[in-house]
Structure formats: C-alpha cells, structure tokens
PDB file as gemmi writes it, atoms N, CA and C in Angstrom:
CRYST1    1.000    1.000    1.000  90.00  90.00  90.00 P 1                      
ATOM      1  N   UNK A   1       9.878   0.912  -6.625  1.00  0.00           N  
ATOM      2  CA  UNK A   1       8.512   0.611  -6.295  1.00  0.00           C  
ATOM      3  C   UNK A   1       7.726   1.913  -6.325  1.00  0.00           C  
ATOM      4  N   UNK A   2       6.535   1.838  -6.853  1.00  0.00           N  
ATOM      5  CA  UNK A   2       5.651   2.994  -6.932  1.00  0.00           C  
ATOM      6  C   UNK A   2       4.269   2.597  -6.415  1.00  0.00           C  
ATOM      7  N   UNK A   3       3.784   3.324  -5.435  1.00  0.00           N  
ATOM      8  CA  UNK A   3       2.453   3.080  -4.864  1.00  0.00           C  
ATOM      9  C   UNK A   3       1.630   4.333  -5.101  1.00  0.00           C  
ATOM     10  N   UNK A   4       0.476   4.167  -5.728  1.00  0.00           N  
ATOM     11  CA  UNK A   4      -0.387   5.300  -6.059  1.00  0.00           C  
ATOM     12  C   UNK A   4      -1.807   5.057  -5.561  1.00  0.00           C  
ATOM     13  N   UNK A   5      -2.262   5.932  -4.675  1.00  0.00           N  
ATOM     14  CA  UNK A   5      -3.647   5.939  -4.187  1.00  0.00           C  
ATOM     15  C   UNK A   5      -4.101   4.583  -3.645  1.00  0.00           C  
ATOM     16  N   UNK A   6      -3.211   3.881  -2.933  1.00  0.00           N  
ATOM     17  CA  UNK A   6      -3.545   2.589  -2.351  1.00  0.00           C  
ATOM     18  C   UNK A   6      -4.621   2.755  -1.294  1.00  0.00           C  
ATOM     19  N   UNK A   7      -5.691   2.015  -1.462  1.00  0.00           N  
ATOM     20  CA  UNK A   7      -6.801   2.039  -0.515  1.00  0.00           C  
ATOM     21  C   UNK A   7      -7.180   0.606  -0.177  1.00  0.00           C  
ATOM     22  N   UNK A   8      -7.449   0.364   1.108  1.00  0.00           N  
ATOM     23  CA  UNK A   8      -7.932  -0.941   1.538  1.00  0.00           C  
ATOM     24  C   UNK A   8      -9.033  -0.724   2.555  1.00  0.00           C  
ATOM     25  N   UNK A   9     -10.215  -1.219   2.219  1.00  0.00           N  
ATOM     26  CA  UNK A   9     -11.366  -1.099   3.099  1.00  0.00           C  
ATOM     27  C   UNK A   9     -11.816  -2.489   3.533  1.00  0.00           C  
ATOM     28  N   UNK A  10     -12.308  -2.565   4.746  1.00  0.00           N  
ATOM     29  CA  UNK A  10     -12.924  -3.769   5.288  1.00  0.00           C  
ATOM     30  C   UNK A  10     -14.375  -3.405   5.594  1.00  0.00           C  
ATOM     31  N   UNK A  11     -15.258  -3.682   4.650  1.00  0.00           N  
ATOM     32  CA  UNK A  11     -16.645  -3.254   4.807  1.00  0.00           C  
ATOM     33  C   UNK A  11     -16.734  -1.739   4.804  1.00  0.00           C  
ATOM     34  N   UNK A  12     -17.311  -1.173   5.857  1.00  0.00           N  
ATOM     35  CA  UNK A  12     -17.461   0.279   5.964  1.00  0.00           C  
ATOM     36  C   UNK A  12     -16.216   0.963   6.539  1.00  0.00           C  
ATOM     37  N   UNK A  13     -15.247   0.170   7.032  1.00  0.00           N  
ATOM     38  CA  UNK A  13     -14.047   0.732   7.651  1.00  0.00           C  
ATOM     39  C   UNK A  13     -12.913   0.809   6.630  1.00  0.00           C  
ATOM     40  N   UNK A  14     -12.368   2.002   6.427  1.00  0.00           N  
ATOM     41  CA  UNK A  14     -11.235   2.192   5.521  1.00  0.00           C  
ATOM     42  C   UNK A  14      -9.955   2.206   6.354  1.00  0.00           C  
ATOM     43  N   UNK A  15      -9.157   1.144   6.215  1.00  0.00           N  
ATOM     44  CA  UNK A  15      -7.921   1.005   6.995  1.00  0.00           C  
ATOM     45  C   UNK A  15      -6.773   1.801   6.383  1.00  0.00           C  
ATOM     46  N   UNK A  16      -6.736   1.860   5.051  1.00  0.00           N  
ATOM     47  CA  UNK A  16      -5.696   2.590   4.322  1.00  0.00           C  
ATOM     48  C   UNK A  16      -6.415   3.447   3.287  1.00  0.00           C  
ATOM     49  N   UNK A  17      -6.149   4.741   3.295  1.00  0.00           N  
ATOM     50  CA  UNK A  17      -6.912   5.665   2.454  1.00  0.00           C  
ATOM     51  C   UNK A  17      -6.003   6.477   1.532  1.00  0.00           C  
ATOM     52  N   UNK A  18      -5.893   6.068   0.278  1.00  0.00           N  
ATOM     53  CA  UNK A  18      -5.161   6.768  -0.784  1.00  0.00           C  
ATOM     54  C   UNK A  18      -3.703   7.065  -0.446  1.00  0.00           C  
ATOM     55  N   UNK A  19      -2.968   6.051  -0.022  1.00  0.00           N  
ATOM     56  CA  UNK A  19      -1.543   6.196   0.294  1.00  0.00           C  
ATOM     57  C   UNK A  19      -0.739   6.212  -1.010  1.00  0.00           C  
ATOM     58  N   UNK A  20       0.190   7.148  -1.120  1.00  0.00           N  
ATOM     59  CA  UNK A  20       1.042   7.274  -2.306  1.00  0.00           C  
ATOM     60  C   UNK A  20       2.481   7.491  -1.857  1.00  0.00           C  
ATOM     61  N   UNK A  21       3.405   6.691  -2.424  1.00  0.00           N  
ATOM     62  CA  UNK A  21       4.833   6.886  -2.168  1.00  0.00           C  
ATOM     63  C   UNK A  21       5.652   6.146  -3.219  1.00  0.00           C  
ATOM     64  N   UNK A  22       6.934   6.511  -3.322  1.00  0.00           N  
ATOM     65  CA  UNK A  22       7.885   5.863  -4.221  1.00  0.00           C  
ATOM     66  C   UNK A  22       9.107   5.443  -3.425  1.00  0.00           C  
ATOM     67  N   UNK A  23       9.701   4.325  -3.816  1.00  0.00           N  
ATOM     68  CA  UNK A  23      10.960   3.868  -3.249  1.00  0.00           C  
ATOM     69  C   UNK A  23      11.875   3.547  -4.424  1.00  0.00           C  
ATOM     70  N   UNK A  24      12.985   4.250  -4.518  1.00  0.00           N  
ATOM     71  CA  UNK A  24      13.934   4.051  -5.617  1.00  0.00           C  
ATOM     72  C   UNK A  24      14.781   2.806  -5.368  1.00  0.00           C  
ATOM     73  N   UNK A  25      15.305   2.235  -6.440  1.00  0.00           N  
ATOM     74  CA  UNK A  25      16.195   1.076  -6.337  1.00  0.00           C  
ATOM     75  C   UNK A  25      17.388   1.421  -5.441  1.00  0.00           C  
ATOM     76  N   UNK A  26      17.688   0.563  -4.492  1.00  0.00           N  
ATOM     77  CA  UNK A  26      18.809   0.767  -3.588  1.00  0.00           C  
ATOM     78  C   UNK A  26      18.517   1.691  -2.420  1.00  0.00           C  
ATOM     79  N   UNK A  27      17.338   2.257  -2.378  1.00  0.00           N  
ATOM     80  CA  UNK A  27      16.961   3.179  -1.317  1.00  0.00           C  
ATOM     81  C   UNK A  27      16.456   2.414  -0.100  1.00  0.00           C  
ATOM     82  N   UNK A  28      16.797   2.897   1.096  1.00  0.00           N  
ATOM     83  CA  UNK A  28      16.283   2.327   2.337  1.00  0.00           C  
ATOM     84  C   UNK A  28      15.039   3.119   2.700  1.00  0.00           C  
ATOM     85  N   UNK A  29      13.953   2.408   3.009  1.00  0.00           N  
ATOM     86  CA  UNK A  29      12.661   3.040   3.235  1.00  0.00           C  
ATOM     87  C   UNK A  29      12.140   2.647   4.607  1.00  0.00           C  
ATOM     88  N   UNK A  30      11.743   3.611   5.407  1.00  0.00           N  
ATOM     89  CA  UNK A  30      11.136   3.351   6.710  1.00  0.00           C  
ATOM     90  C   UNK A  30       9.668   3.739   6.676  1.00  0.00           C  
ATOM     91  N   UNK A  31       8.849   2.932   7.304  1.00  0.00           N  
ATOM     92  CA  UNK A  31       7.412   3.161   7.322  1.00  0.00           C  
ATOM     93  C   UNK A  31       6.984   3.247   8.776  1.00  0.00           C  
ATOM     94  N   UNK A  32       6.803   4.463   9.290  1.00  0.00           N  
ATOM     95  CA  UNK A  32       6.542   4.686  10.701  1.00  0.00           C  
ATOM     96  C   UNK A  32       5.157   5.247  10.931  1.00  0.00           C  
ATOM     97  N   UNK A  33       4.593   4.940  12.093  1.00  0.00           N  
ATOM     98  CA  UNK A  33       3.309   5.495  12.472  1.00  0.00           C  
ATOM     99  C   UNK A  33       2.802   4.817  13.722  1.00  0.00           C  
ATOM    100  N   UNK A  34       1.776   5.367  14.330  1.00  0.00           N  
ATOM    101  CA  UNK A  34       1.235   4.789  15.562  1.00  0.00           C  
ATOM    102  C   UNK A  34       0.519   3.461  15.296  1.00  0.00           C  
ATOM    103  N   UNK A  35       0.296   2.716  16.372  1.00  0.00           N  
ATOM    104  CA  UNK A  35      -0.463   1.474  16.261  1.00  0.00           C  
ATOM    105  C   UNK A  35      -1.832   1.750  15.647  1.00  0.00           C  
ATOM    106  N   UNK A  36      -2.234   0.898  14.717  1.00  0.00           N  
ATOM    107  CA  UNK A  36      -3.539   1.052  14.082  1.00  0.00           C  
ATOM    108  C   UNK A  36      -3.562   2.027  12.924  1.00  0.00           C  
ATOM    109  N   UNK A  37      -2.393   2.522  12.509  1.00  0.00           N  
ATOM    110  CA  UNK A  37      -2.345   3.516  11.435  1.00  0.00           C  
ATOM    111  C   UNK A  37      -2.459   2.914  10.038  1.00  0.00           C  
ATOM    112  N   UNK A  38      -2.323   1.577   9.914  1.00  0.00           N  
ATOM    113  CA  UNK A  38      -2.449   0.929   8.615  1.00  0.00           C  
ATOM    114  C   UNK A  38      -1.129   0.510   7.993  1.00  0.00           C  
ATOM    115  N   UNK A  39      -0.040   0.534   8.763  1.00  0.00           N  
ATOM    116  CA  UNK A  39       1.277   0.169   8.227  1.00  0.00           C  
ATOM    117  C   UNK A  39       1.308  -1.268   7.735  1.00  0.00           C  
ATOM    118  N   UNK A  40       0.884  -2.196   8.560  1.00  0.00           N  
ATOM    119  CA  UNK A  40       0.914  -3.610   8.189  1.00  0.00           C  
ATOM    120  C   UNK A  40      -0.041  -3.893   7.048  1.00  0.00           C  
ATOM    121  N   UNK A  41      -1.219  -3.318   7.077  1.00  0.00           N  
ATOM    122  CA  UNK A  41      -2.184  -3.504   5.991  1.00  0.00           C  
ATOM    123  C   UNK A  41      -1.618  -2.985   4.682  1.00  0.00           C  
ATOM    124  N   UNK A  42      -0.957  -1.831   4.725  1.00  0.00           N  
ATOM    125  CA  UNK A  42      -0.336  -1.275   3.522  1.00  0.00           C  
ATOM    126  C   UNK A  42       0.728  -2.211   2.978  1.00  0.00           C  
ATOM    127  N   UNK A  43       1.636  -2.676   3.833  1.00  0.00           N  
ATOM    128  CA  UNK A  43       2.717  -3.550   3.376  1.00  0.00           C  
ATOM    129  C   UNK A  43       2.187  -4.898   2.876  1.00  0.00           C  
ATOM    130  N   UNK A  44       1.134  -5.412   3.484  1.00  0.00           N  
ATOM    131  CA  UNK A  44       0.536  -6.665   3.001  1.00  0.00           C  
ATOM    132  C   UNK A  44      -0.079  -6.475   1.618  1.00  0.00           C  
ATOM    133  N   UNK A  45      -0.687  -5.322   1.373  1.00  0.00           N  
ATOM    134  CA  UNK A  45      -1.247  -5.036   0.047  1.00  0.00           C  
ATOM    135  C   UNK A  45      -0.130  -4.840  -0.976  1.00  0.00           C  
ATOM    136  N   UNK A  46       0.941  -4.155  -0.581  1.00  0.00           N  
ATOM    137  CA  UNK A  46       2.077  -3.938  -1.477  1.00  0.00           C  
ATOM    138  C   UNK A  46       2.707  -5.281  -1.864  1.00  0.00           C  
ATOM    139  N   UNK A  47       2.770  -6.205  -0.914  1.00  0.00           N  
ATOM    140  CA  UNK A  47       3.366  -7.521  -1.161  1.00  0.00           C  
ATOM    141  C   UNK A  47       2.436  -8.456  -1.934  1.00  0.00           C  
ATOM    142  N   UNK A  48       1.179  -8.048  -2.104  1.00  0.00           N  
ATOM    143  CA  UNK A  48       0.230  -8.886  -2.824  1.00  0.00           C  
ATOM    144  C   UNK A  48      -0.441  -9.935  -1.967  1.00  0.00           C  
ATOM    145  N   UNK A  49      -0.225  -9.882  -0.655  1.00  0.00           N  
ATOM    146  CA  UNK A  49      -0.822 -10.844   0.271  1.00  0.00           C  
ATOM    147  C   UNK A  49      -2.290 -10.504   0.533  1.00  0.00           C  
ATOM    148  N   UNK A  50      -2.598  -9.230   0.530  1.00  0.00           N  
ATOM    149  CA  UNK A  50      -3.945  -8.735   0.798  1.00  0.00           C  
ATOM    150  C   UNK A  50      -4.407  -7.937  -0.409  1.00  0.00           C  
ATOM    151  N   UNK A  51      -5.575  -8.244  -0.957  1.00  0.00           N  
ATOM    152  CA  UNK A  51      -6.014  -7.493  -2.133  1.00  0.00           C  
ATOM    153  C   UNK A  51      -6.330  -6.029  -1.809  1.00  0.00           C  
ATOM    154  N   UNK A  52      -6.016  -5.160  -2.748  1.00  0.00           N  
ATOM    155  CA  UNK A  52      -6.302  -3.737  -2.601  1.00  0.00           C  
ATOM    156  C   UNK A  52      -7.758  -3.469  -2.968  1.00  0.00           C  
ATOM    157  N   UNK A  53      -8.353  -2.495  -2.323  1.00  0.00           N  
ATOM    158  CA  UNK A  53      -9.678  -2.033  -2.717  1.00  0.00           C  
ATOM    159  C   UNK A  53      -9.554  -1.120  -3.927  1.00  0.00           C  
ATOM    160  N   UNK A  54      -8.496  -0.306  -3.943  1.00  0.00           N  
ATOM    161  CA  UNK A  54      -8.232   0.609  -5.062  1.00  0.00           C  
ATOM    162  C   UNK A  54      -6.755   0.963  -5.058  1.00  0.00           C  
ATOM    163  N   UNK A  55      -6.287   1.505  -6.171  1.00  0.00           N  
ATOM    164  CA  UNK A  55      -4.915   1.957  -6.283  1.00  0.00           C  
ATOM    165  C   UNK A  55      -4.084   1.070  -7.180  1.00  0.00           C  
ATOM    166  N   UNK A  56      -2.826   1.495  -7.373  1.00  0.00           N  
ATOM    167  CA  UNK A  56      -1.880   0.774  -8.229  1.00  0.00           C  
ATOM    168  C   UNK A  56      -0.562   0.656  -7.490  1.00  0.00           C  
ATOM    169  N   UNK A  57      -0.005  -0.553  -7.478  1.00  0.00           N  
ATOM    170  CA  UNK A  57       1.320  -0.793  -6.910  1.00  0.00           C  
ATOM    171  C   UNK A  57       2.163  -1.446  -7.991  1.00  0.00           C  
ATOM    172  N   UNK A  58       3.315  -0.840  -8.275  1.00  0.00           N  
ATOM    173  CA  UNK A  58       4.243  -1.391  -9.262  1.00  0.00           C  
ATOM    174  C   UNK A  58       5.584  -1.654  -8.587  1.00  0.00           C  
ATOM    175  N   UNK A  59       6.071  -2.878  -8.757  1.00  0.00           N  
ATOM    176  CA  UNK A  59       7.377  -3.277  -8.251  1.00  0.00           C  
ATOM    177  C   UNK A  59       8.185  -3.718  -9.455  1.00  0.00           C  
ATOM    178  N   UNK A  60       9.331  -3.098  -9.668  1.00  0.00           N  
ATOM    179  CA  UNK A  60      10.185  -3.379 -10.820  1.00  0.00           C  
ATOM    180  C   UNK A  60       9.400  -3.257 -12.126  1.00  0.00           C  
ATOM    181  N   UNK A  61       8.467  -2.311 -12.177  1.00  0.00           N  
ATOM    182  CA  UNK A  61       7.689  -2.053 -13.382  1.00  0.00           C  
ATOM    183  C   UNK A  61       6.467  -2.923 -13.573  1.00  0.00           C  
ATOM    184  N   UNK A  62       6.282  -3.933 -12.699  1.00  0.00           N  
ATOM    185  CA  UNK A  62       5.143  -4.843 -12.833  1.00  0.00           C  
ATOM    186  C   UNK A  62       4.052  -4.514 -11.824  1.00  0.00           C  
ATOM    187  N   UNK A  63       2.825  -4.576 -12.254  1.00  0.00           N  
ATOM    188  CA  UNK A  63       1.676  -4.360 -11.373  1.00  0.00           C  
ATOM    189  C   UNK A  63       1.519  -5.580 -10.479  1.00  0.00           C  
ATOM    190  N   UNK A  64       1.430  -5.385  -9.154  1.00  0.00           N  
ATOM    191  CA  UNK A  64       1.342  -6.521  -8.246  1.00  0.00           C  
ATOM    192  C   UNK A  64       0.015  -7.277  -8.371  1.00  0.00           C  
ATOM    193  N   UNK A  65      -1.000  -6.644  -8.916  1.00  0.00           N  
ATOM    194  CA  UNK A  65      -2.280  -7.352  -9.107  1.00  0.00           C  
ATOM    195  C   UNK A  65      -2.184  -8.433 -10.172  1.00  0.00           C  
ATOM    196  N   UNK A  66      -1.304  -8.214 -11.149  1.00  0.00           N  
ATOM    197  CA  UNK A  66      -1.183  -9.186 -12.225  1.00  0.00           C  
ATOM    198  C   UNK A  66       0.121  -9.920 -12.102  1.00  0.00           C  
TER     199      UNK A  66                                                      
END                                                                             
C-alpha cells in the first residue's frame, strides 16, 4: 500500500494534512497518535469509505478512487 499526500478537509477544517506512508506486503503496520489526530479519518479514506480531498492511495497497485 502506498499513501501519498493524503488530505481530508471538512469545510475550513483540515482533519488530515498531506499524510504519506508505505506498507509493504506482509508488513505489520501500527498507526498511533492522540485522540483527534486524524487516525480514523485517514484509515477511512484509505479504505475508500470516506472520499479524499487530495492525494493518492494505491492498494495492490490500484488507485482506491477508481
């Protein structure tokens, strides 16, 4: 999985701002941070449940937007 410059805004509030990371096949990945840091919003966008404002997410080589 490859996440590049993932951004999610709700009106004037930016919940996730240009997050970038990679997860290799077979790798265990932890996503830690304080409450309100945007962890759930990021994972919902990565899963395609919540539309991204900007950025590219690829899972197994496919863009999650398409």
